[in-house]
N, CA and C atoms as an extended XYZ file, in Angstrom:
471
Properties=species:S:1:pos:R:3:atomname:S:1:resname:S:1:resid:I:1 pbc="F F F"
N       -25.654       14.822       -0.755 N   UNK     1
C       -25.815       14.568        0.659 CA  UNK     1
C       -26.824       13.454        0.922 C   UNK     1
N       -27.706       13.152        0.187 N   UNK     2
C       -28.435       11.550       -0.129 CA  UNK     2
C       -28.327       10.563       -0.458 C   UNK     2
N       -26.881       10.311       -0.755 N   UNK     3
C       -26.506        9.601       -1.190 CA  UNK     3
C       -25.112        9.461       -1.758 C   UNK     3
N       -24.551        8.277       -2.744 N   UNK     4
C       -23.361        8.342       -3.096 CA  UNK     4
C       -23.462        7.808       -4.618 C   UNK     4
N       -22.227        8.522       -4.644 N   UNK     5
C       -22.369        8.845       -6.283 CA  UNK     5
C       -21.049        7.632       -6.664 C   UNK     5
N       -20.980        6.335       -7.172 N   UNK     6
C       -19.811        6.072       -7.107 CA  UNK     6
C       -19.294        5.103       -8.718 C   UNK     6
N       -18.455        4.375       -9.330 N   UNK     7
C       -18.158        3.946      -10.054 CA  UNK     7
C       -16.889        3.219       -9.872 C   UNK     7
N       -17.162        2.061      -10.452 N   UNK     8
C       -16.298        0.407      -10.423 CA  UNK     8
C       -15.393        1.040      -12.131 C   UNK     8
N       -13.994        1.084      -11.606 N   UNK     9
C       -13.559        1.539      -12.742 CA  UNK     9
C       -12.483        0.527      -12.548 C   UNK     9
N       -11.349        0.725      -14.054 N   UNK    10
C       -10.001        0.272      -14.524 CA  UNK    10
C        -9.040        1.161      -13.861 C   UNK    10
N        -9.643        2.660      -13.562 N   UNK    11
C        -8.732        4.017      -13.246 CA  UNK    11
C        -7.677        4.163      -14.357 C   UNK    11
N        -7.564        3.500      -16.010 N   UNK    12
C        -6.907        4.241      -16.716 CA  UNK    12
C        -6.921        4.998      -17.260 C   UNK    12
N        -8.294        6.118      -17.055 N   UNK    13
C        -8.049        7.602      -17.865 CA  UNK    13
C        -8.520        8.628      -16.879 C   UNK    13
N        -6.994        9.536      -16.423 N   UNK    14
C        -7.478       10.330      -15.133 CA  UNK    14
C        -8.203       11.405      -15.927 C   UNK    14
N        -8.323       11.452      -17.100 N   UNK    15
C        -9.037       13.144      -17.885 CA  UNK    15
C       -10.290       12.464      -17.685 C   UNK    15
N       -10.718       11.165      -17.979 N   UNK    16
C       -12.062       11.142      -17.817 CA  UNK    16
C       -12.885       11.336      -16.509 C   UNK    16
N       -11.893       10.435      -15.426 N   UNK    17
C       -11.847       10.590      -14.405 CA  UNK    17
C       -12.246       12.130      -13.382 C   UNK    17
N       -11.508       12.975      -14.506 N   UNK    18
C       -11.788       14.438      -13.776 CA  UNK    18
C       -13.105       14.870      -14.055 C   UNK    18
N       -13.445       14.677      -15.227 N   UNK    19
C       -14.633       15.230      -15.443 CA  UNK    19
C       -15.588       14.206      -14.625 C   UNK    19
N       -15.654       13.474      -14.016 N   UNK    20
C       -16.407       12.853      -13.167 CA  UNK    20
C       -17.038       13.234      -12.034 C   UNK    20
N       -15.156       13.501      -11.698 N   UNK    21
C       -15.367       14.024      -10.519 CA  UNK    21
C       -15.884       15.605      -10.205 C   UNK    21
N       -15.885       16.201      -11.503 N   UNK    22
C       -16.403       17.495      -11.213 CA  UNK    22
C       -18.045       17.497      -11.772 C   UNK    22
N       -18.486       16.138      -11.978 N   UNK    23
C       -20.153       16.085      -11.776 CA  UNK    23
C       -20.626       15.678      -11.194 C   UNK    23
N       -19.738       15.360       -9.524 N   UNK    24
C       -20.478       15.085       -8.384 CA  UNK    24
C       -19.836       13.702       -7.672 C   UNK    24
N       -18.973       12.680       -9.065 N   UNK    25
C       -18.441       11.551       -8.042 CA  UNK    25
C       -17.697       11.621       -7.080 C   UNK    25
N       -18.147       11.173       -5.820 N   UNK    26
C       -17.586       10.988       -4.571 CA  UNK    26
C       -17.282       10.118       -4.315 C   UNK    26
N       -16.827        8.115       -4.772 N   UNK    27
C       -16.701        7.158       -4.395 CA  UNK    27
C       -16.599        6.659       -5.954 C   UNK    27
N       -15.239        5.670       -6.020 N   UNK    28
C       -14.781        4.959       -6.536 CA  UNK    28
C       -14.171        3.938       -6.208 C   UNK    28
N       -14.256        2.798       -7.039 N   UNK    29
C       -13.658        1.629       -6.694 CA  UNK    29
C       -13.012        0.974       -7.588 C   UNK    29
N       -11.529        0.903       -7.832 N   UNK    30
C       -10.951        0.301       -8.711 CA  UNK    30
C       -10.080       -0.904       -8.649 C   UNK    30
N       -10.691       -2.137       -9.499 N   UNK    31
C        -9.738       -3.093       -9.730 CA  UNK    31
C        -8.701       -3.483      -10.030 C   UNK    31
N        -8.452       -4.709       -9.169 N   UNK    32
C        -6.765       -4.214       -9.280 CA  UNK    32
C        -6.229       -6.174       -8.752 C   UNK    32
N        -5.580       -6.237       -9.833 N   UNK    33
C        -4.723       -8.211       -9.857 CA  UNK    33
C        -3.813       -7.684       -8.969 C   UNK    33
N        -2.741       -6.664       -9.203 N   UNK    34
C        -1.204       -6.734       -9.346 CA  UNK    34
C        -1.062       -5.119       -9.300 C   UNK    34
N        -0.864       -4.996       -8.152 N   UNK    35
C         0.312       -3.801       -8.176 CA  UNK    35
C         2.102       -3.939       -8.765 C   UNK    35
N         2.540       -5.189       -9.391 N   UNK    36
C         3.336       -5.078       -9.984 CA  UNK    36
C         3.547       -4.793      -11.151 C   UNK    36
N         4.260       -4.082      -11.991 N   UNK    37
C         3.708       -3.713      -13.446 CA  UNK    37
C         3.870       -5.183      -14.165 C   UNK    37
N         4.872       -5.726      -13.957 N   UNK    38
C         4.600       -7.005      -14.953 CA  UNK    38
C         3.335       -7.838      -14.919 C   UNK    38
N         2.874       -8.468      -13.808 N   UNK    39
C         1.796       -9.156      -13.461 CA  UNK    39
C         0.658       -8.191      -14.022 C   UNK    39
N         0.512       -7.074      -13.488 N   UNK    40
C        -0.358       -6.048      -13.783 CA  UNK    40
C        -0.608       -6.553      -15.191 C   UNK    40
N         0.028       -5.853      -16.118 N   UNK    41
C        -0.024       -6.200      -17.375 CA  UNK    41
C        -0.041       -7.414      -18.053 C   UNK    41
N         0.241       -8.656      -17.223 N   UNK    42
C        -0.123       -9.969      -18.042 CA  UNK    42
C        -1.545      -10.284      -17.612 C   UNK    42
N        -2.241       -9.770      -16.852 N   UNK    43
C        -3.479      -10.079      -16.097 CA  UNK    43
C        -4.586       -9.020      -17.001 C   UNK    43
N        -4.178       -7.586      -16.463 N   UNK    44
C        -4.907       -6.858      -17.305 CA  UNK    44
C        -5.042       -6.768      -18.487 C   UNK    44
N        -3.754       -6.936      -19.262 N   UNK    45
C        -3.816       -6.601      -20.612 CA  UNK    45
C        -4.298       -5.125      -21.406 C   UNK    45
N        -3.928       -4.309      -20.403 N   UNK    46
C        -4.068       -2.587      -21.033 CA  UNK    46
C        -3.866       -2.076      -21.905 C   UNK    46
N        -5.137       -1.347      -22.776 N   UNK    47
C        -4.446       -1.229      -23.814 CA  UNK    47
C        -4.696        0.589      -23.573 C   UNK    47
N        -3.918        1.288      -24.079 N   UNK    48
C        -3.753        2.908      -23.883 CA  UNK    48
C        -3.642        3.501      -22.524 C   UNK    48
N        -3.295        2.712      -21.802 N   UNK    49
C        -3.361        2.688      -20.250 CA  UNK    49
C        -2.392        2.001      -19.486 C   UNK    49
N        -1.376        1.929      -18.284 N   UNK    50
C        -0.392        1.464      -18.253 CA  UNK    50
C        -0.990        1.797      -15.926 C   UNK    50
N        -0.002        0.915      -15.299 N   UNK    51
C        -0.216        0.740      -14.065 CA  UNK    51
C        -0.181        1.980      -13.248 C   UNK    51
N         0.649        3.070      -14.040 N   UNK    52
C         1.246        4.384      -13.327 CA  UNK    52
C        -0.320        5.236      -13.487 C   UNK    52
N        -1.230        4.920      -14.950 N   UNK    53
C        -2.000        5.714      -15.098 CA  UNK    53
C        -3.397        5.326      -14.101 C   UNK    53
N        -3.404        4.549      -13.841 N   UNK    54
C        -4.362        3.894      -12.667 CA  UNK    54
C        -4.077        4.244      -11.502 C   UNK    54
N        -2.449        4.682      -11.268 N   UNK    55
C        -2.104        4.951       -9.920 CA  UNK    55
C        -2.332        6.557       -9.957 C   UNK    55
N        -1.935        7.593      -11.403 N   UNK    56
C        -2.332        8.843      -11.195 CA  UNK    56
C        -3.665        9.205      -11.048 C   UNK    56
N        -4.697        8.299      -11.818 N   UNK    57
C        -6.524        8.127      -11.172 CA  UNK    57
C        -6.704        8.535       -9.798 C   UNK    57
N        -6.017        7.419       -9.235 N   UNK    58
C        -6.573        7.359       -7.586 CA  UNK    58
C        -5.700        8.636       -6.960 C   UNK    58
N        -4.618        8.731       -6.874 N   UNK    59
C        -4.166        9.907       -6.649 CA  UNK    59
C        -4.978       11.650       -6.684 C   UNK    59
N        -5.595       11.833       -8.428 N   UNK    60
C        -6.008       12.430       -8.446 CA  UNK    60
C        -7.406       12.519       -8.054 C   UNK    60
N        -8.348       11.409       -7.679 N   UNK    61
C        -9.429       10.931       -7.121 CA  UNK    61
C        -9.542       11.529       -5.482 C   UNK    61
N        -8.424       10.990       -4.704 N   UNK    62
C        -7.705       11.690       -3.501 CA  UNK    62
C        -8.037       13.019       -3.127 C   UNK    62
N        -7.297       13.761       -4.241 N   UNK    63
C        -6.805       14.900       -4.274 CA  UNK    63
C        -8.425       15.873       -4.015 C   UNK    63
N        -8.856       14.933       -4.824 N   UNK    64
C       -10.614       15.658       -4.718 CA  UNK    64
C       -11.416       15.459       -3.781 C   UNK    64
N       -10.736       14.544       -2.822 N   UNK    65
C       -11.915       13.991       -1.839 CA  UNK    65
C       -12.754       12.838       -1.924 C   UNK    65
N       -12.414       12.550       -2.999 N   UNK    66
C       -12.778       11.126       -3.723 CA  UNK    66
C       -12.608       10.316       -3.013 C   UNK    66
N       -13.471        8.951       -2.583 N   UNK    67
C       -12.919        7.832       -1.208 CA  UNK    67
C       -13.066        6.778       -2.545 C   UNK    67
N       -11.702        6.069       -1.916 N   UNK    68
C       -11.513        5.214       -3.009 CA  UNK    68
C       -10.930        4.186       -2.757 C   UNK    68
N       -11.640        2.997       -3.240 N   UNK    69
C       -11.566        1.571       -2.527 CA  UNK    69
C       -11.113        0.640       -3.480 C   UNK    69
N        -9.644       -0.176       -3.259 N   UNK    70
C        -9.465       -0.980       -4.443 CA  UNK    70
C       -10.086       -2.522       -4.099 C   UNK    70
N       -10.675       -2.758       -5.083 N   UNK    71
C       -11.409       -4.461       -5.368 CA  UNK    71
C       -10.405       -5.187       -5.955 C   UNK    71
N        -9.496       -5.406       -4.788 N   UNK    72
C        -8.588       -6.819       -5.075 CA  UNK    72
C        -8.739       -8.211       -5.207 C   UNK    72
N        -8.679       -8.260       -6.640 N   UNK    73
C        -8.709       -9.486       -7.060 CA  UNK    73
C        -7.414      -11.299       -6.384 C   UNK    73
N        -8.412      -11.535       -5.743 N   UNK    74
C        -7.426      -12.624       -4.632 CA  UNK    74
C        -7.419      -13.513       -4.945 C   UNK    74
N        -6.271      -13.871       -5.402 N   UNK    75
C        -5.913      -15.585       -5.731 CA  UNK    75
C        -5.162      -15.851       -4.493 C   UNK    75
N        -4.938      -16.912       -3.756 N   UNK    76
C        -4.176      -17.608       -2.703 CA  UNK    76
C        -3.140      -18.524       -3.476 C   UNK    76
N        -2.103      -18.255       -2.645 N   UNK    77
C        -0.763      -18.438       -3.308 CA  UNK    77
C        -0.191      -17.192       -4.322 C   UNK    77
N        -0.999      -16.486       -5.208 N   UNK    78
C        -0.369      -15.153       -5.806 CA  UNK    78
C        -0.529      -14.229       -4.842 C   UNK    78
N        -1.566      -13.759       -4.919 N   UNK    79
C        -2.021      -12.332       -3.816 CA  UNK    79
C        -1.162      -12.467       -2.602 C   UNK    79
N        -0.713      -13.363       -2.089 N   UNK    80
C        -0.045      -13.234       -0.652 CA  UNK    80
C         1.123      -13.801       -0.872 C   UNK    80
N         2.023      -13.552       -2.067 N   UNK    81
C         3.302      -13.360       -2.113 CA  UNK    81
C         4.091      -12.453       -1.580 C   UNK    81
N         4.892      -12.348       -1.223 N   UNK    82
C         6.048      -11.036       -0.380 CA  UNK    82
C         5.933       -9.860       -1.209 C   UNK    82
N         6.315      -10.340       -2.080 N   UNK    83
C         6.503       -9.374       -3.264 CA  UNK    83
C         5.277       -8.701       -4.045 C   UNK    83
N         4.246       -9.687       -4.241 N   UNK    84
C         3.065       -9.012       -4.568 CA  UNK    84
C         2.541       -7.797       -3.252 C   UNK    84
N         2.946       -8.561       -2.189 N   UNK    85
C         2.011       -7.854       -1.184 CA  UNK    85
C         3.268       -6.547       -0.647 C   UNK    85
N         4.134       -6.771       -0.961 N   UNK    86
C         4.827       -5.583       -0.951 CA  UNK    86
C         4.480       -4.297       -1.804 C   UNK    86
N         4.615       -4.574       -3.293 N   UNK    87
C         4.341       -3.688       -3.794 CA  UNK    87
C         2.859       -3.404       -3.557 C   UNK    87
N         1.910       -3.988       -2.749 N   UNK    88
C         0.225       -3.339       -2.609 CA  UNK    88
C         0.749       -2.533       -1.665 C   UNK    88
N         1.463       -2.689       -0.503 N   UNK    89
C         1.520       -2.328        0.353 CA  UNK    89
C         1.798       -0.611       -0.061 C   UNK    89
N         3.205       -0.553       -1.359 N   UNK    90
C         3.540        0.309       -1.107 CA  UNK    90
C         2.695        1.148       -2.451 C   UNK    90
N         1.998        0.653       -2.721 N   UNK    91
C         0.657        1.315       -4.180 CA  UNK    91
C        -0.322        2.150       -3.073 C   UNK    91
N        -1.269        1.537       -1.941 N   UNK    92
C        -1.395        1.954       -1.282 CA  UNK    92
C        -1.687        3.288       -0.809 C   UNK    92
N         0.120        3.332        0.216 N   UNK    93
C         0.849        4.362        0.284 CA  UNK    93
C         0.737        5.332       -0.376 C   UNK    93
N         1.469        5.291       -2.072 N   UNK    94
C         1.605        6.224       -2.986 CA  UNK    94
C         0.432        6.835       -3.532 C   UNK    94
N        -1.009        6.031       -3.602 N   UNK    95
C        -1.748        6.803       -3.851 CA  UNK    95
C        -2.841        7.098       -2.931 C   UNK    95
N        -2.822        7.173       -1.340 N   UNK    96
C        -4.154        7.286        0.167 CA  UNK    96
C        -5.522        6.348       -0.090 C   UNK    96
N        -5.517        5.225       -0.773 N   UNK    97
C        -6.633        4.002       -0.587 CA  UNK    97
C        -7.163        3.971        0.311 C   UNK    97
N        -8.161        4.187        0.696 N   UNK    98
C        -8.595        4.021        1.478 CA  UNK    98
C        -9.488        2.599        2.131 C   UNK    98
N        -9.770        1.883        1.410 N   UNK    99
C       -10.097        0.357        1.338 CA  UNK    99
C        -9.813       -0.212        0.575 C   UNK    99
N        -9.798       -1.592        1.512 N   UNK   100
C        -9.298       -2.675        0.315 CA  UNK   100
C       -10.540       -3.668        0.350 C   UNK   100
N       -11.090       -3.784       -0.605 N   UNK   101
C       -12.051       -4.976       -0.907 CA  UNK   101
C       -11.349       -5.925       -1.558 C   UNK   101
N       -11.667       -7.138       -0.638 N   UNK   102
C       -10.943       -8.688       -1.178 CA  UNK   102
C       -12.297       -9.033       -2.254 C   UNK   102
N       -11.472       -9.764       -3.504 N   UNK   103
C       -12.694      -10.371       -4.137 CA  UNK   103
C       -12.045      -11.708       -4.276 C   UNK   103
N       -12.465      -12.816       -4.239 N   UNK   104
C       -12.436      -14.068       -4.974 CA  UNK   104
C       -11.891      -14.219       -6.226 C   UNK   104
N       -10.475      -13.835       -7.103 N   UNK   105
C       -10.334      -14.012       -8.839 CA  UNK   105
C       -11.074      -15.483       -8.719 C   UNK   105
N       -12.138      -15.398       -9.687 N   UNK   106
C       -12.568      -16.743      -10.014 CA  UNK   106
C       -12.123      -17.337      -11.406 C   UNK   106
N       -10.892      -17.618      -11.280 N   UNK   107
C       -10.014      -18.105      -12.506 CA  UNK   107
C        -9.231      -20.057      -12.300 C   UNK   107
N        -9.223      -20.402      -13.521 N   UNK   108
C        -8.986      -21.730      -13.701 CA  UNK   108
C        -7.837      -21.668      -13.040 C   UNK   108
N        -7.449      -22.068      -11.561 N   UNK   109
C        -6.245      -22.116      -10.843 CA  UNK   109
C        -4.933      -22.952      -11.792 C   UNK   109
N        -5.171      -23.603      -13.071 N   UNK   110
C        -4.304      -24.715      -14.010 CA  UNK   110
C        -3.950      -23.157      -14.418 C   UNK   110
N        -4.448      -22.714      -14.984 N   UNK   111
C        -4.639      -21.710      -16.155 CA  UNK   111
C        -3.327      -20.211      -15.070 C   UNK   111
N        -4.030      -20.055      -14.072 N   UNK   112
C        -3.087      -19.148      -13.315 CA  UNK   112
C        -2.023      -19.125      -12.675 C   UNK   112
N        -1.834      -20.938      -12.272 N   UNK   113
C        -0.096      -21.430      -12.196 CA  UNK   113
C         0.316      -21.497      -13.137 C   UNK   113
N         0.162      -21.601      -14.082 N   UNK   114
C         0.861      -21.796      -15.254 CA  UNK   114
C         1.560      -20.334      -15.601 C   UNK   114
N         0.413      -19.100      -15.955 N   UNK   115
C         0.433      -17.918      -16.091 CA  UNK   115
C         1.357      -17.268      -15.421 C   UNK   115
N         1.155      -17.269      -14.014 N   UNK   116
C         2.054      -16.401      -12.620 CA  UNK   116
C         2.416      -17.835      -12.251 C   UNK   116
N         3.411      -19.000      -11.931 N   UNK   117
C         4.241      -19.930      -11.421 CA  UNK   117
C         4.329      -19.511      -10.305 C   UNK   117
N         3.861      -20.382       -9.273 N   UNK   118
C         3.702      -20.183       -7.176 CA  UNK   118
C         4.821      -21.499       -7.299 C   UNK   118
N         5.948      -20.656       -6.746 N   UNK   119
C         7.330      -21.386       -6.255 CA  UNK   119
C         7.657      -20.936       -4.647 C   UNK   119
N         7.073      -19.783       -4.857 N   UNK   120
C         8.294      -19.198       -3.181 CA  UNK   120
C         6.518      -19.644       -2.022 C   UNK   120
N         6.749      -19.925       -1.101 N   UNK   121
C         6.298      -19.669        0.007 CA  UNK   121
C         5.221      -18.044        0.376 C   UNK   121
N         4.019      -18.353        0.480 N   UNK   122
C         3.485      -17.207        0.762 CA  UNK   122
C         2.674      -16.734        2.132 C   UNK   122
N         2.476      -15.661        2.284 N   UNK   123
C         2.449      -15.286        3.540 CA  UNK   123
C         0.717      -15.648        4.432 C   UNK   123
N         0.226      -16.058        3.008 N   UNK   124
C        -1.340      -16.748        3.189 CA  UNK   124
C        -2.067      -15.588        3.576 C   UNK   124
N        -3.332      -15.760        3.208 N   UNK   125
C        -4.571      -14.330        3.079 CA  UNK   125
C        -4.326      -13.448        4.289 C   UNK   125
N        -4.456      -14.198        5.695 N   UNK   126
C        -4.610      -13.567        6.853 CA  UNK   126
C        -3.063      -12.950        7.174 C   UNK   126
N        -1.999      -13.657        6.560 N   UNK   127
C        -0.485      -12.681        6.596 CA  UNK   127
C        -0.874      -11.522        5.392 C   UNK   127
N        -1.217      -11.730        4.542 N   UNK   128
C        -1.786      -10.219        3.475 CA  UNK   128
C        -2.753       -9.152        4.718 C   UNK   128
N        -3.547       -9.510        4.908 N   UNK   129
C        -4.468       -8.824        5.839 CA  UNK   129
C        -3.647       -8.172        6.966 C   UNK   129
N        -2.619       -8.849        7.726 N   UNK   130
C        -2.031       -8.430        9.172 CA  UNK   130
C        -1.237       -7.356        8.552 C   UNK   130
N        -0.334       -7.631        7.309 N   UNK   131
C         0.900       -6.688        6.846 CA  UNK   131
C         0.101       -5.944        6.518 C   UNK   131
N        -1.027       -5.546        5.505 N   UNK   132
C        -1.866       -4.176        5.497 CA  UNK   132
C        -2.259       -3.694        6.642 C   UNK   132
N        -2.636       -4.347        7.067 N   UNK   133
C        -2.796       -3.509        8.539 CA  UNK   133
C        -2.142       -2.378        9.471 C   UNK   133
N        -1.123       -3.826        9.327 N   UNK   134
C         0.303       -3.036       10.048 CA  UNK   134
C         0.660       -1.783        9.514 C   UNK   134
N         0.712       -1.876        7.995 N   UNK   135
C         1.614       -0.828        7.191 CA  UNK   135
C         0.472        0.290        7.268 C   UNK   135
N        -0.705        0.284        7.362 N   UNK   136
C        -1.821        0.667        7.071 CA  UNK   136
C        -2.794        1.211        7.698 C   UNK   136
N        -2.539        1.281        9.321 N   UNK   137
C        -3.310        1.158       10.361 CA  UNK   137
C        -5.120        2.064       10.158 C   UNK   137
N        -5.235        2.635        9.382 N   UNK   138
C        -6.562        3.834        8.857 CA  UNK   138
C        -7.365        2.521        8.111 C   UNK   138
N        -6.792        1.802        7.011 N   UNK   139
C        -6.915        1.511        6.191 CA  UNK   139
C        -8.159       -0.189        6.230 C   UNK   139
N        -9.102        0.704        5.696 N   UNK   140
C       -10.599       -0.433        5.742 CA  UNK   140
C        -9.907       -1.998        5.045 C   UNK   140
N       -10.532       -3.049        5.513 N   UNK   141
C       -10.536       -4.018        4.471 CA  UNK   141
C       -11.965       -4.513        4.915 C   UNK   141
N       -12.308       -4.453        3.777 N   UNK   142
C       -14.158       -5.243        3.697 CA  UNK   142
C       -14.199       -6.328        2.452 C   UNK   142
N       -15.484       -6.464        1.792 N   UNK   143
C       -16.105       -7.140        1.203 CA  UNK   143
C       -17.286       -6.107        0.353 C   UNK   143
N       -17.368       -4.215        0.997 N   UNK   144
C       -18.593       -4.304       -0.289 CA  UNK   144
C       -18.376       -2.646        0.130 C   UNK   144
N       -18.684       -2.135       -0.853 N   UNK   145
C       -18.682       -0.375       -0.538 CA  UNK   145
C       -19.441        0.289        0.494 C   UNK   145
N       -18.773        0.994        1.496 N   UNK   146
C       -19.390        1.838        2.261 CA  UNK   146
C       -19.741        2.841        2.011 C   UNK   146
N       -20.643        3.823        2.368 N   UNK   147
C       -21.186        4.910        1.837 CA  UNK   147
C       -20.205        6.135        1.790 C   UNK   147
N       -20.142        6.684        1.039 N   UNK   148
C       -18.541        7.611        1.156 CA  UNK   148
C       -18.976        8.514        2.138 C   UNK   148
N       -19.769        9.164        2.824 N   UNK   149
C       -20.637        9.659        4.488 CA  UNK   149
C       -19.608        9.398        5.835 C   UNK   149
N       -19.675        7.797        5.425 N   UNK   150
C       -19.238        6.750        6.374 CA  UNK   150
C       -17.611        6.934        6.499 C   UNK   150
N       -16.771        7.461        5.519 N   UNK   151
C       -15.254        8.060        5.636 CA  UNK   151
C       -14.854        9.026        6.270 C   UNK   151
N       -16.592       10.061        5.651 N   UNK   152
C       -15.835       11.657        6.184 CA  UNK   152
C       -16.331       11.657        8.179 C   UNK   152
N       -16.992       10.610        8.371 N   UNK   153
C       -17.661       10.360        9.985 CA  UNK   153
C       -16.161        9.855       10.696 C   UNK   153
N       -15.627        9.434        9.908 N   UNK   154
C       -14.140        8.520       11.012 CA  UNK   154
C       -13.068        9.807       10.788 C   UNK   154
N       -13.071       10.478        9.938 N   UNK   155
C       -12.305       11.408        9.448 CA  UNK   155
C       -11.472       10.799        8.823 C   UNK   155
N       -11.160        9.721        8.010 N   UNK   156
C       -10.340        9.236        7.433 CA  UNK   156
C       -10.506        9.372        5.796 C   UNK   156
N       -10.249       10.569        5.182 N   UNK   157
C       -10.630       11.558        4.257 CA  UNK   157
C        -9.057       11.784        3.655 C   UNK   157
C-alpha cells in the first residue's frame, strides 16, 4: 500500500511470472516490437519462449490484478503499419493491457528497412494512437509508469 512493486520484463516465463506475483508484484511492464509472430521473432529473437508465451504472462498477470503496461518499441513507418497495428490492436484485446508506453526503437533505420521492408503506406504515429483509442477507449497511452494505486482509483482494473 506504499508503494509499487513492479518489473520491466520479456513476459516469456508465466511460471516465473507466478511466483512473482504471489510475492507481492502488482505492476509490470512488458516489451514488445511486434505483436506479429513473424516480426516478433525476427526482432526478438526468443529463445525458449515464443509470442503466445508473452501473451499467456500478461493474461495471467491480469488475472491477478496485475496492471500491466506494454513498452512499445516505435519505429515510424513499421509501428504504424495496418497490419502491425492491427494485430496490437487485437494483442491488446486478448490479453486487458492496460497501457501502452511509446518508446523511441533507437535502431539504425538502414539496418531496419532492410530487416522489416516499408512498402505499403502507413497510418503514421498519431493514426496508431487514434485506432488504439478507438478500439480501446479505457486504454492509457503515456511515456512512463503510473503507480499501479493510480488504476485501481479510475477503476480500470
Amino acid at each position: 500500500h506504499r508503494g509499487t512493486i513492479n518489473i520491466n520484463t520479456n513476459g516469456g516465463s508465466a511460471a516465473d511470472l507466478a511466483r512473482l506475483v504471489d510475492a507481492g508484484l502488482d505492476s509490470m511492464r512488458v516489451s514488445l516490437f511486434s505483436a506479429r509472430e513473424e516480426n516478433f521473432n525476427a526482432y526478438h529473437r526468443p529463445r525458449g519462449y515464443a509470442l503466445r508465451d508473452v501473451a499467456n504472462s500478461i493474461r495471467l498477470a491480469r488475472s491477478q490484478d496485475v496492471v500491466v503496461s506494454l513498452n512499445l518499441l516505435t519505429f515510424p513507418g513499421f509501428t504504424d503499419r495496418r497490419e502491425e497495428v492491427g494485430a496490437l490492436v487485437d494483442f491488446i484485446g486478448e490479453t486487458g493491457i492496460q497501457m501502452v508506453q511509446l518508446r523511441n526503437l533507437s535502431a539504425d533505420p538502414g539496418w531496419l528497412a532492410e530487416a522489416f521492408p516499408m512498402r505499403e503506406k502507413t497510418l503514421g504515429i498519431q493514426g496508431l494512437i487514434r485506432r488504439l483509442k478507438a478500439k480501446h477507449p479505457h486504454l492509457r497511452i503515456g511515456s512512463f509508469t503510473h503507480p499501479a494505486a493510480s488504476f485501481r482509483r479510475r477503476g480500470s482494473r
